[in-house]
Coordinates of C-alpha atoms in Angstrom, one line a residue:
Chain A
M1 CA -32.8 -20.4 -2.2
T2 CA -31.8 -18.6 0.9
R3 CA -34.5 -18.9 3.5
I4 CA -35.5 -16.2 5.9
F5 CA -37.4 -17.1 9.1
P6 CA -39.6 -14.6 10.8
E7 CA -39.3 -13.7 14.5
P8 CA -42.1 -12.1 16.6
L9 CA -42.3 -8.3 16.2
T10 CA -41.2 -6.2 19.1
R11 CA -40.7 -2.5 19.5
E12 CA -37.0 -3.0 20.3
A13 CA -36.3 -5.3 17.3
F14 CA -38.1 -2.9 14.9
R15 CA -36.6 0.3 16.2
P16 CA -34.0 0.7 13.4
F17 CA -36.8 0.5 10.8
G18 CA -39.5 2.7 12.3
E19 CA -42.3 2.3 14.9
V20 CA -44.6 -0.4 16.0
I21 CA -48.2 0.9 16.4
E22 CA -49.7 -1.1 19.2
M23 CA -51.3 -0.6 22.6
A24 CA -49.2 -3.1 24.5
G25 CA -46.4 -1.3 26.3
A26 CA -47.5 2.2 25.2
A27 CA -48.3 5.0 27.6
H28 CA -52.0 6.0 27.7
Y29 CA -54.4 8.4 29.4
T30 CA -58.2 8.6 29.9
I31 CA -60.4 10.9 27.9
N32 CA -64.1 11.1 26.9
Q33 CA -65.6 11.2 30.4
G34 CA -63.8 8.0 31.3
F35 CA -65.0 5.9 28.4
T36 CA -61.8 6.0 26.3
E37 CA -58.1 5.4 26.7
R38 CA -55.9 7.3 24.3
F39 CA -52.5 5.9 23.2
N40 CA -51.2 9.1 21.7
D41 CA -48.7 9.8 18.9
L42 CA -47.4 6.3 18.2
A43 CA -45.7 6.9 14.9
F44 CA -43.9 9.7 13.0
A45 CA -45.9 10.4 9.9
D46 CA -43.0 11.8 7.9
V47 CA -44.9 13.1 4.9
A48 CA -44.3 16.9 4.6
M49 CA -41.1 16.8 2.6
E50 CA -41.1 18.7 -0.7
G51 CA -44.8 19.7 -0.6
G52 CA -46.1 16.4 0.5
A53 CA -49.2 15.7 2.6
T54 CA -50.8 12.8 4.5
N55 CA -52.4 10.1 2.3
V56 CA -55.0 7.9 4.0
S57 CA -55.7 4.7 2.0
L58 CA -57.1 1.2 2.4
F59 CA -55.3 -1.9 1.1
L60 CA -57.0 -5.3 0.4
G61 CA -54.2 -7.9 0.5
Q62 CA -54.1 -11.5 -0.7
P63 CA -51.7 -14.2 0.5
R64 CA -48.8 -15.6 -1.6
P65 CA -47.8 -19.3 -1.9
A66 CA -45.4 -20.5 0.9
P67 CA -42.5 -20.2 1.1
I68 CA -43.0 -16.6 -0.1
E69 CA -40.7 -15.7 -3.0
I70 CA -39.0 -12.4 -2.3
R71 CA -38.2 -10.9 -5.6
L72 CA -38.0 -7.2 -4.8
M73 CA -37.6 -4.7 -2.1
E74 CA -38.7 -1.1 -2.1
R75 CA -38.3 2.1 -0.1
H76 CA -39.9 5.6 -0.1
P77 CA -37.3 8.4 -0.2
L78 CA -39.8 11.2 0.5
G79 CA -41.9 9.7 3.3
S80 CA -42.9 7.2 5.9
Q81 CA -45.5 4.5 5.3
A82 CA -47.6 2.9 8.0
F83 CA -49.7 -0.3 7.8
I84 CA -52.4 -1.0 10.4
P85 CA -54.3 -4.3 10.2
L86 CA -58.1 -3.9 10.3
Q87 CA -58.9 -7.4 11.4
D88 CA -57.3 -9.3 14.2
R89 CA -55.1 -11.5 11.9
P90 CA -51.4 -12.1 12.0
W91 CA -49.3 -10.8 9.1
L92 CA -45.7 -10.5 8.0
V93 CA -43.1 -7.8 7.7
L94 CA -39.8 -8.0 5.9
V95 CA -37.2 -5.2 6.1
A96 CA -33.5 -4.8 5.3
G97 CA -30.8 -2.5 6.6
D98 CA -28.9 -2.8 3.2
V99 CA -31.0 -4.1 0.3
H100 CA -27.9 -5.7 -1.2
D101 CA -26.8 -7.6 2.0
A102 CA -28.9 -10.7 2.7
A103 CA -27.5 -10.8 6.2
S104 CA -29.2 -7.5 7.0
Y105 CA -32.7 -8.8 6.3
R106 CA -35.2 -9.2 9.2
A107 CA -38.6 -10.8 9.0
F108 CA -41.2 -10.3 11.6
T109 CA -44.5 -12.0 12.4
C110 CA -46.9 -9.3 13.5
T111 CA -50.1 -10.0 15.5
G112 CA -53.4 -8.5 14.3
Q113 CA -53.0 -5.8 16.9
Q114 CA -49.7 -4.6 15.7
G115 CA -49.2 -2.0 12.9
V116 CA -45.9 -0.8 11.7
N117 CA -44.6 2.5 10.3
Y118 CA -41.7 2.2 8.0
A119 CA -39.4 5.2 8.4
R120 CA -38.5 7.2 5.3
N121 CA -35.9 5.3 3.2
V122 CA -36.3 2.0 5.0
W123 CA -36.1 -1.0 2.7
H124 CA -39.2 -3.2 3.0
H125 CA -41.2 -5.7 1.0
P126 CA -44.7 -4.8 -0.1
L127 CA -47.6 -6.0 2.0
L128 CA -47.5 -9.7 3.1
V129 CA -50.7 -11.2 4.5
L130 CA -51.5 -14.7 5.5
D131 CA -55.3 -14.7 4.8
A132 CA -57.5 -13.9 1.9
D133 CA -59.0 -10.4 1.8
S134 CA -56.9 -8.9 4.5
R135 CA -57.8 -5.2 5.1
F136 CA -55.2 -2.6 6.1
L137 CA -55.2 1.1 6.7
I138 CA -52.2 2.9 5.1
I139 CA -50.8 6.3 6.1
D140 CA -48.2 7.5 3.7
R141 CA -47.2 10.5 1.6
K142 CA -48.9 12.1 -1.4
G143 CA -47.4 14.9 -3.4
P144 CA -44.8 15.9 -6.0
G145 CA -41.7 13.9 -6.7
N146 CA -40.7 10.3 -7.1
N147 CA -41.4 8.5 -3.8
L148 CA -40.7 4.9 -4.9
E149 CA -37.4 3.1 -5.3
E150 CA -37.4 -0.6 -6.1
V151 CA -34.7 -3.2 -6.4
W152 CA -35.5 -6.4 -8.2
F153 CA -33.4 -9.5 -7.6
A154 CA -31.8 -11.7 -10.2
E155 CA -33.3 -15.1 -10.3
D156 CA -30.5 -16.8 -8.3
K157 CA -30.9 -14.1 -5.6
V158 CA -34.6 -14.7 -4.9
L159 CA -35.1 -15.2 -1.2
G160 CA -37.6 -17.6 0.4
L161 CA -39.6 -16.3 3.4
S162 CA -40.9 -19.1 5.6
V163 CA -44.4 -18.6 6.9
Chain B
M1 CA -85.4 13.9 26.8
T2 CA -85.2 14.4 23.1
R3 CA -84.3 11.2 21.4
I4 CA -82.1 10.8 18.3
F5 CA -82.3 7.7 16.2
P6 CA -79.3 6.6 14.1
E7 CA -79.5 5.9 10.4
P8 CA -77.1 3.7 8.4
L9 CA -73.9 5.6 7.5
T10 CA -73.5 6.4 3.8
R11 CA -71.0 8.6 1.9
E12 CA -73.8 10.9 0.7
A13 CA -75.4 11.4 4.1
F14 CA -72.0 12.1 5.7
R15 CA -70.7 14.5 3.0
P16 CA -71.5 17.7 4.9
F17 CA -69.4 16.4 7.8
G18 CA -66.3 14.9 6.2
E19 CA -65.4 11.6 4.5
V20 CA -66.4 7.9 5.0
I21 CA -63.3 5.7 4.9
E22 CA -64.4 2.5 3.4
M23 CA -63.7 0.2 0.4
A24 CA -67.3 -0.2 -0.7
G25 CA -68.0 2.2 -3.6
A26 CA -64.4 3.6 -3.7
A27 CA -62.2 3.5 -6.8
H28 CA -59.2 1.1 -6.5
Y29 CA -56.3 -0.2 -8.5
T30 CA -53.9 -3.2 -8.4
I31 CA -50.4 -3.0 -6.9
N32 CA -47.8 -5.4 -5.4
Q33 CA -47.5 -7.8 -8.3
G34 CA -51.3 -8.4 -8.3
F35 CA -51.6 -9.2 -4.6
T36 CA -53.1 -6.0 -3.3
E37 CA -55.9 -3.6 -4.2
R38 CA -55.2 0.0 -3.2
F39 CA -58.1 2.3 -2.4
N40 CA -56.2 5.5 -2.5
D41 CA -56.5 8.9 -0.7
L42 CA -59.9 8.4 1.0
A43 CA -59.8 11.3 3.4
F44 CA -58.4 14.8 3.8
A45 CA -56.0 14.8 6.7
D46 CA -56.3 18.5 7.4
V47 CA -53.6 18.8 10.0
A48 CA -51.0 21.3 8.7
M49 CA -52.6 24.6 9.9
E50 CA -50.4 26.8 12.2
G51 CA -47.5 24.4 12.4
G52 CA -49.5 21.3 12.9
A53 CA -48.6 17.7 11.9
T54 CA -50.2 14.3 11.6
N55 CA -50.8 12.5 14.9
V56 CA -51.4 8.7 14.7
S57 CA -53.0 7.3 17.9
L58 CA -55.0 4.3 19.1
F59 CA -58.2 4.6 21.2
L60 CA -59.6 1.9 23.4
G61 CA -63.3 2.6 23.8
Q62 CA -66.0 1.4 26.2
P63 CA -69.7 1.4 25.7
R64 CA -72.1 3.7 27.6
P65 CA -75.5 2.7 29.0
A66 CA -78.4 2.9 26.5
P67 CA -80.0 5.2 25.6
I68 CA -76.7 7.1 25.5
E69 CA -76.9 10.5 27.2
I70 CA -75.5 13.1 25.0
R71 CA -74.2 15.8 27.3
L72 CA -71.6 17.6 25.1
M73 CA -70.4 18.1 21.6
E74 CA -66.9 19.0 20.5
R75 CA -65.1 20.3 17.4
H76 CA -61.5 20.8 16.4
P77 CA -60.9 24.3 14.9
L78 CA -57.3 23.5 13.7
G79 CA -57.7 20.1 12.1
S80 CA -59.6 17.0 11.0
Q81 CA -60.0 13.9 13.0
A82 CA -60.4 10.4 11.6
F83 CA -61.6 7.2 13.4
I84 CA -61.0 3.8 11.8
P85 CA -62.4 0.7 13.6
L86 CA -59.8 -2.1 14.1
Q87 CA -62.3 -4.8 14.7
D88 CA -65.2 -5.6 12.5
R89 CA -67.8 -4.2 15.0
P90 CA -70.5 -1.7 14.4
W91 CA -70.2 1.7 16.2
L92 CA -71.9 5.0 16.3
V93 CA -71.3 8.6 15.1
L94 CA -73.2 11.7 16.1
V95 CA -72.6 15.0 14.3
A96 CA -74.4 18.4 14.2
G97 CA -74.5 21.2 11.7
D98 CA -75.2 23.7 14.4
V99 CA -74.4 22.6 17.9
H100 CA -77.2 24.7 19.3
D101 CA -79.9 23.4 17.0
A102 CA -81.2 19.9 17.9
A103 CA -82.8 19.6 14.5
S104 CA -79.4 19.7 12.9
Y105 CA -78.1 16.6 14.7
R106 CA -77.5 13.4 12.7
A107 CA -76.7 10.0 14.2
F108 CA -75.2 7.2 12.1
T109 CA -74.7 3.5 12.6
C110 CA -71.3 2.6 11.1
T111 CA -70.3 -0.9 10.1
G112 CA -67.0 -2.3 11.4
Q113 CA -65.6 -1.6 7.9
Q114 CA -66.5 2.1 7.9
G115 CA -64.3 4.8 9.3
V116 CA -65.1 8.5 9.3
N117 CA -63.0 11.6 9.0
Y118 CA -64.6 14.6 10.7
A119 CA -63.7 17.7 8.8
R120 CA -62.2 20.6 10.6
N121 CA -64.7 22.5 12.7
V122 CA -67.4 19.8 12.4
W123 CA -69.3 19.3 15.6
H124 CA -69.3 15.7 16.8
H125 CA -69.6 13.6 19.9
P126 CA -66.6 11.8 21.3
L127 CA -66.2 8.1 20.4
L128 CA -69.3 6.0 20.8
V129 CA -68.8 2.2 20.7
L130 CA -71.2 -0.7 21.3
D131 CA -68.8 -3.3 22.6
A132 CA -66.3 -3.4 25.4
D133 CA -62.6 -2.8 24.5
S134 CA -63.3 -1.5 21.0
R135 CA -60.0 -0.5 19.3
F136 CA -59.8 2.4 16.9
L137 CA -57.0 4.1 14.9
I138 CA -57.1 7.9 15.1
I139 CA -55.5 10.3 12.6
D140 CA -55.7 13.9 13.8
R141 CA -53.6 17.0 14.4
K142 CA -50.8 17.6 16.8
G143 CA -49.1 21.0 17.2
P144 CA -49.4 24.4 18.8
G145 CA -52.7 26.2 19.5
N146 CA -56.0 25.2 21.1
N147 CA -57.6 22.5 18.9
L148 CA -60.5 21.6 21.1
E149 CA -63.8 23.4 21.5
E150 CA -66.5 21.9 23.7
V151 CA -70.2 22.7 24.4
W152 CA -71.8 21.1 27.4
F153 CA -75.6 21.0 27.6
A154 CA -77.8 22.1 30.5
E155 CA -79.4 19.2 32.3
D156 CA -82.8 19.8 30.5
K157 CA -81.1 19.8 27.1
V158 CA -79.4 16.4 27.4
L159 CA -80.2 14.3 24.4
G160 CA -80.8 10.6 24.3
L161 CA -79.2 8.6 21.5
S162 CA -81.0 5.3 20.8
V163 CA -78.8 2.3 20.1

């Protein structure tokens, strides 16, 4: 089984796949009579295609046994999808430049203060958490059309993601 | 100084003002090979008016002295605004049906697992947190036009919000 080892998530490493949603390193300004710092416009919610609109959802995720068996990847041809952790817990992201090229896969360990926004058509694995009952806010697209494409791997192509 | 006392936030109490974004009491279904529950489409991101789009931001909030002096209210005539807490910490919401009618004000204590989405044109106070360095995700509108209306109170009309 080919193993993938995650690296720490950084804006630069994630740039080909979308945006990192985090305060660290982001511009900000003061609002609310001095009581709030605003880190404005951190992700492109690309949801308006073909009559789409913004969908705000919550996900409750459960961990998988380690090493995590990667049996499929997915992408959303009609919109972006953002994941923001609601507890300060590390979690995992797995993306690919070319779903059929194992060398193009990149795995990231995210801190509990890092969200990501997968750009439209970026191949990624469904939510991967490390702790039971991990809560996330999701911002993606709702609307007409088929916004899900999946590729399932043959048994001898299953990847192992180290935790 | 007129005092306002918060009540616990519930979906029913908040209905005139927008949506509560929380798992409790919401429909959900299983995705991701059984490892995730999705609580879908919990808020109306009303951002598309007059060329607007979805703005994803982070706020870092600081607490104010208690009782909190309420000196202004605001509303957004072109879009909704959602606040989702990123730590499991209680926080406060203050809304009004009529900004000029003190009897129409409602204050709510939110748990750290409750976000809110202020509907377009709903009068509300800027972010009110109870702990230093409280992080929130904000989903509101960006785009052309003036999307902020504020009403500042005369000194003898300042309200006191109990914590």
